[in-house]
C-alpha cells in the first residue's frame, strides 16, 4: 500500500517492525490524531455511501472507543477523561461544520459519485508483491467531465497541505492502479478536503475547511511509476535478505 511504501522510505527500521514483523502497540488508541481522523473519515464515508447522518456514525464509533477507554482503566485519570471528552466534542463539531461549509459553497452540486470503497490490487514483479489501494470515493464533475478521487483529511493547520498537496503520491498511486487494472473510469486528478481541528466560533479567523484540487498528467504518472518501481525493487531485496 502507499502507507507501507512511505514508511519504508522514511524509516526502514519502522517498516521492519511494523510490516515485516507485524508488531503493533499493545494498547489500542482511543483518542489522539489517528482516532479522531478515523472517526471523521468513517462518518463521511458512510454519509456519502449510504446517506447515514454523520452524527450517528460518529457517535457509534465514539461509543466503541469509550468501551475500550473504560476497559483500559484510563477513565480513572481525570486528565485523560477531559482529553477524551474534549476530542469527542471537537470531532462532532468538525463534521457538522464541514457539511455547512459544503452546503454554503455548493461544493457537491456538480459532483456525481461513481465509485465508493473501490479496492484495487495489481500483482507486480511476477507476483512477488501486490500493489494495492482502496479508493474511498470517486466523483465526476458533471460540467467538465473530469474524474477525481476524493479524500478527506484532518489537520491542525493548512500549512503542510498548502505546500505539498500537488505532490501527493497517494493520488498518483490510485491513478496508476486504475491504469494497470484497466478500469472503466480513468482518473484526471484528486480532490482533498481538509478539516481543521478547531471548534468553529465567531472569533475564528479564516475558514476551518479547505479544498485542494490536483491535476495529473501522463508525465506525472510515468515519473511516479519509475520512482515507485525503484522503491518496490528495494523492498523486495530487503525482504528477501530478511527471509534468508
CSV table of C-alpha atoms in Angstrom, one decimal:
chain,number,residue,atom,x,y,z
A,1,UNK,CA,0.0,0.0,0.0
A,2,UNK,CA,1.0,3.6,-0.3
A,3,UNK,CA,1.3,3.8,3.5
A,4,UNK,CA,3.7,0.9,3.7
A,5,UNK,CA,5.8,2.4,0.9
A,6,UNK,CA,6.0,5.8,2.6
A,7,UNK,CA,7.1,4.1,5.9
A,8,UNK,CA,9.8,2.1,4.1
A,9,UNK,CA,11.2,5.3,2.6
A,10,UNK,CA,11.1,7.3,5.8
A,11,UNK,CA,12.3,4.7,8.3
A,12,UNK,CA,13.3,1.2,7.2
A,13,UNK,CA,13.5,0.1,10.8
A,14,UNK,CA,9.9,1.1,11.5
A,15,UNK,CA,8.9,-0.7,8.3
A,16,UNK,CA,10.8,-3.8,9.6
A,17,UNK,CA,9.0,-3.7,13.0
A,18,UNK,CA,5.5,-2.8,11.7
A,19,UNK,CA,5.2,-4.6,8.4
A,20,UNK,CA,7.8,-7.3,8.3
A,21,UNK,CA,7.4,-8.5,11.9
A,22,UNK,CA,3.8,-7.3,12.2
A,23,UNK,CA,4.3,-5.6,15.6
A,24,UNK,CA,1.9,-3.1,17.0
A,25,UNK,CA,1.2,-1.3,20.2
A,26,UNK,CA,-0.3,-3.5,22.9
A,27,UNK,CA,-2.7,-0.7,24.0
A,28,UNK,CA,-5.3,0.3,21.4
A,29,UNK,CA,-5.5,4.0,20.9
A,30,UNK,CA,-8.9,5.5,21.7
A,31,UNK,CA,-8.0,9.2,21.3
A,32,UNK,CA,-5.4,11.3,19.6
A,33,UNK,CA,-4.9,12.4,16.0
A,34,UNK,CA,-5.3,8.9,14.4
A,35,UNK,CA,-8.5,8.0,16.2
A,36,UNK,CA,-10.0,11.5,15.6
A,37,UNK,CA,-9.2,11.2,11.9
A,38,UNK,CA,-10.6,7.7,11.6
A,39,UNK,CA,-13.9,8.6,13.3
A,40,UNK,CA,-14.3,11.6,11.0
A,41,UNK,CA,-13.3,9.6,7.9
A,42,UNK,CA,-15.7,6.8,8.7
A,43,UNK,CA,-18.5,9.2,9.3
A,44,UNK,CA,-18.1,11.0,5.9
A,45,UNK,CA,-17.6,7.6,4.1
A,46,UNK,CA,-21.0,6.3,5.3
A,47,UNK,CA,-22.6,9.7,4.7
A,48,UNK,CA,-21.7,9.7,1.0
A,49,UNK,CA,-22.2,6.0,0.5
A,50,UNK,CA,-25.4,5.3,2.3
A,51,UNK,CA,-26.7,8.7,3.4
A,52,UNK,CA,-26.2,7.9,7.1
A,53,UNK,CA,-26.1,11.0,9.3
A,54,UNK,CA,-22.5,11.9,10.2
A,55,UNK,CA,-23.7,12.4,13.8
A,56,UNK,CA,-25.0,8.8,14.0
A,57,UNK,CA,-21.8,7.2,12.7
A,58,UNK,CA,-19.6,9.4,14.8
A,59,UNK,CA,-21.4,8.6,18.0
A,60,UNK,CA,-21.4,4.9,17.1
A,61,UNK,CA,-17.6,4.9,16.6
A,62,UNK,CA,-17.1,7.1,19.7
A,63,UNK,CA,-19.1,4.6,21.8
A,64,UNK,CA,-16.7,1.8,20.7
A,65,UNK,CA,-13.7,3.8,21.7
A,66,UNK,CA,-15.3,4.7,25.0
A,67,UNK,CA,-15.7,1.0,25.8
A,68,UNK,CA,-12.0,0.4,25.2
A,69,UNK,CA,-11.1,3.6,27.1
A,70,UNK,CA,-13.0,2.4,30.2
A,71,UNK,CA,-11.7,-1.2,29.9
A,72,UNK,CA,-8.2,0.1,29.9
A,73,UNK,CA,-8.7,2.0,33.1
A,74,UNK,CA,-8.0,5.4,31.5
A,75,UNK,CA,-11.3,6.6,32.8
A,76,UNK,CA,-9.7,6.7,36.3
A,77,UNK,CA,-7.4,9.5,35.2
A,78,UNK,CA,-9.2,12.9,35.3
A,79,UNK,CA,-6.8,14.5,32.8
A,80,UNK,CA,-7.4,11.7,30.3
A,81,UNK,CA,-11.1,11.8,30.7
A,82,UNK,CA,-11.0,15.5,30.0
A,83,UNK,CA,-8.9,15.0,26.9
A,84,UNK,CA,-11.1,12.2,25.6
A,85,UNK,CA,-14.3,14.3,26.0
A,86,UNK,CA,-12.8,17.4,24.5
A,87,UNK,CA,-11.7,15.5,21.4
A,88,UNK,CA,-15.1,13.8,21.2
A,89,UNK,CA,-16.8,17.2,21.1
A,90,UNK,CA,-14.2,18.6,18.6
A,91,UNK,CA,-14.8,15.8,16.1
A,92,UNK,CA,-18.6,16.2,16.0
A,93,UNK,CA,-18.2,20.0,15.6
A,94,UNK,CA,-15.8,19.5,12.7
A,95,UNK,CA,-18.2,17.2,10.9
A,96,UNK,CA,-21.3,19.4,11.4
A,97,UNK,CA,-19.2,22.5,10.3
A,98,UNK,CA,-17.9,20.6,7.2
A,99,UNK,CA,-21.5,19.9,6.0
A,100,UNK,CA,-22.5,23.5,6.5
A,101,UNK,CA,-19.4,24.6,4.6
A,102,UNK,CA,-20.1,22.2,1.7
A,103,UNK,CA,-23.7,23.4,1.5
A,104,UNK,CA,-22.9,27.1,1.7
A,105,UNK,CA,-20.4,26.8,-1.1
A,106,UNK,CA,-22.3,24.3,-3.3
A,107,UNK,CA,-19.3,22.1,-3.5
A,108,UNK,CA,-21.2,18.8,-4.1
A,109,UNK,CA,-23.8,20.2,-6.5
A,110,UNK,CA,-21.9,19.4,-9.7
A,111,UNK,CA,-20.3,16.2,-8.4
A,112,UNK,CA,-21.7,12.8,-9.1
A,113,UNK,CA,-20.3,9.8,-7.1
A,114,UNK,CA,-19.3,7.0,-9.5
A,115,UNK,CA,-17.4,4.8,-7.1
A,116,UNK,CA,-17.3,4.1,-3.3
A,117,UNK,CA,-14.8,1.9,-1.5
A,118,UNK,CA,-13.2,0.6,-4.7
A,119,UNK,CA,-10.5,-1.9,-3.8
A,120,UNK,CA,-7.7,-2.3,-6.4
A,121,UNK,CA,-4.9,-4.9,-6.4
A,122,UNK,CA,-2.3,-5.5,-9.0
A,123,UNK,CA,0.5,-8.2,-8.9
A,124,UNK,CA,3.9,-6.8,-9.6
A,125,UNK,CA,7.3,-8.4,-10.3
A,126,UNK,CA,5.9,-11.8,-11.3
A,127,UNK,CA,3.7,-11.9,-8.3
A,128,UNK,CA,6.4,-11.2,-5.7
A,129,UNK,CA,4.3,-8.4,-4.3
A,130,UNK,CA,0.8,-7.0,-4.7
A,131,UNK,CA,0.3,-3.3,-5.2
A,132,UNK,CA,-3.0,-2.3,-3.5
A,133,UNK,CA,-5.1,0.6,-2.6
A,134,UNK,CA,-8.7,1.5,-1.6
A,135,UNK,CA,-10.4,4.4,-3.3
A,136,UNK,CA,-12.9,5.8,-0.8
A,137,UNK,CA,-14.8,8.0,-3.2
A,138,UNK,CA,-14.6,8.7,-6.9
A,139,UNK,CA,-16.5,11.6,-8.4
A,140,UNK,CA,-17.1,13.1,-11.8
A,141,UNK,CA,-17.7,16.8,-12.4
A,142,UNK,CA,-20.9,16.9,-14.4
A,143,UNK,CA,-19.8,20.2,-16.1
A,144,UNK,CA,-16.2,19.4,-17.1
A,145,UNK,CA,-16.4,15.6,-17.2
A,146,UNK,CA,-13.2,15.3,-15.1
A,147,UNK,CA,-13.0,12.3,-12.8
A,148,UNK,CA,-11.3,12.8,-9.4
A,149,UNK,CA,-10.5,10.8,-6.3
A,150,UNK,CA,-11.9,12.4,-3.3
A,151,UNK,CA,-10.1,12.1,0.0
A,152,UNK,CA,-10.7,13.7,3.5
A,153,UNK,CA,-8.0,14.8,5.8
A,154,UNK,CA,-7.9,16.3,9.3
A,155,UNK,CA,-5.1,18.7,10.2
A,156,UNK,CA,-4.0,21.2,12.9
A,157,UNK,CA,-3.3,23.7,10.1
A,158,UNK,CA,-3.4,24.0,6.3
A,159,UNK,CA,0.3,24.9,6.1
A,160,UNK,CA,1.6,21.4,5.1
A,161,UNK,CA,-1.2,20.9,2.5
A,162,UNK,CA,-0.6,24.3,1.0
A,163,UNK,CA,3.0,23.3,0.3
A,164,UNK,CA,2.6,19.6,-0.6
A,165,UNK,CA,-0.9,18.8,-1.9
A,166,UNK,CA,0.2,18.9,-5.5
A,167,UNK,CA,2.9,16.3,-4.8
A,168,UNK,CA,0.6,13.7,-3.4
A,169,UNK,CA,1.8,10.1,-4.1
A,170,UNK,CA,-1.5,8.7,-2.8
A,171,UNK,CA,-3.5,10.1,-5.7
A,172,UNK,CA,-0.8,9.0,-8.2
A,173,UNK,CA,-0.8,5.5,-6.7
A,174,UNK,CA,-4.6,5.2,-7.2
A,175,UNK,CA,-4.4,6.6,-10.7
A,176,UNK,CA,-1.7,4.1,-11.6
A,177,UNK,CA,-3.7,1.2,-10.1
A,178,UNK,CA,-6.6,2.1,-12.3
A,179,UNK,CA,-4.4,2.2,-15.4
A,180,UNK,CA,-2.8,-1.2,-14.6
A,181,UNK,CA,-6.2,-2.6,-13.7
A,182,UNK,CA,-7.7,-1.3,-17.0
A,183,UNK,CA,-10.8,0.1,-15.1
A,184,UNK,CA,-13.5,1.9,-17.0
A,185,UNK,CA,-13.0,5.4,-15.5
A,186,UNK,CA,-9.6,7.0,-15.8
A,187,UNK,CA,-8.7,9.5,-13.0
A,188,UNK,CA,-7.8,13.0,-14.0
A,189,UNK,CA,-6.8,14.2,-10.6
A,190,UNK,CA,-7.6,14.3,-6.9
A,191,UNK,CA,-9.6,16.5,-4.5
A,192,UNK,CA,-8.5,16.8,-0.9
A,193,UNK,CA,-11.0,18.3,1.6
A,194,UNK,CA,-9.2,19.2,4.8
A,195,UNK,CA,-11.0,19.7,8.1
A,196,UNK,CA,-9.1,21.8,10.5
A,197,UNK,CA,-9.0,20.6,14.1
A,198,UNK,CA,-10.7,23.6,15.6
A,199,UNK,CA,-14.1,24.4,17.1
A,200,UNK,CA,-15.9,26.8,14.8
A,201,UNK,CA,-16.6,30.0,16.8
A,202,UNK,CA,-17.3,33.7,16.0
A,203,UNK,CA,-13.8,34.5,17.0
A,204,UNK,CA,-12.2,32.1,14.5
A,205,UNK,CA,-10.2,33.9,11.8
A,206,UNK,CA,-10.4,32.3,8.3
A,207,UNK,CA,-12.1,29.1,7.3
A,208,UNK,CA,-11.9,25.8,9.2
A,209,UNK,CA,-12.1,23.9,5.9
A,210,UNK,CA,-10.3,24.0,2.6
A,211,UNK,CA,-10.4,22.1,-0.7
A,212,UNK,CA,-7.4,21.3,-2.9
A,213,UNK,CA,-7.5,20.0,-6.5
A,214,UNK,CA,-4.5,18.4,-8.1
A,215,UNK,CA,-4.4,17.6,-11.8
A,216,UNK,CA,-2.5,14.5,-13.1
A,217,UNK,CA,-0.8,14.4,-16.4
A,218,UNK,CA,0.6,11.4,-18.2
A,219,UNK,CA,4.1,12.7,-17.4
A,220,UNK,CA,3.2,12.8,-13.7
A,221,UNK,CA,2.2,9.2,-13.7
A,222,UNK,CA,5.2,8.0,-15.8
A,223,UNK,CA,7.6,9.8,-13.4
A,224,UNK,CA,5.8,8.4,-10.4
A,225,UNK,CA,5.9,4.9,-11.9
A,226,UNK,CA,9.7,5.0,-12.4
A,227,UNK,CA,10.2,6.1,-8.9
A,228,UNK,CA,7.8,3.5,-7.5
A,229,UNK,CA,9.4,0.6,-9.3
A,230,UNK,CA,12.8,1.5,-7.9
A,231,UNK,CA,11.4,1.6,-4.3
A,232,UNK,CA,9.5,-1.7,-4.8
A,233,UNK,CA,12.6,-3.4,-6.0
A,234,UNK,CA,14.5,-2.2,-2.9
A,235,UNK,CA,11.7,-3.5,-0.7
A,236,UNK,CA,11.8,-6.9,-2.4
A,237,UNK,CA,15.6,-7.1,-2.0
A,238,UNK,CA,15.4,-6.2,1.7
A,239,UNK,CA,12.5,-8.7,2.3
A,240,UNK,CA,14.4,-11.5,0.5
A,241,UNK,CA,17.5,-10.8,2.6
A,242,UNK,CA,15.5,-10.8,5.8
A,243,UNK,CA,13.8,-14.0,4.8
A,244,UNK,CA,17.1,-15.7,4.3
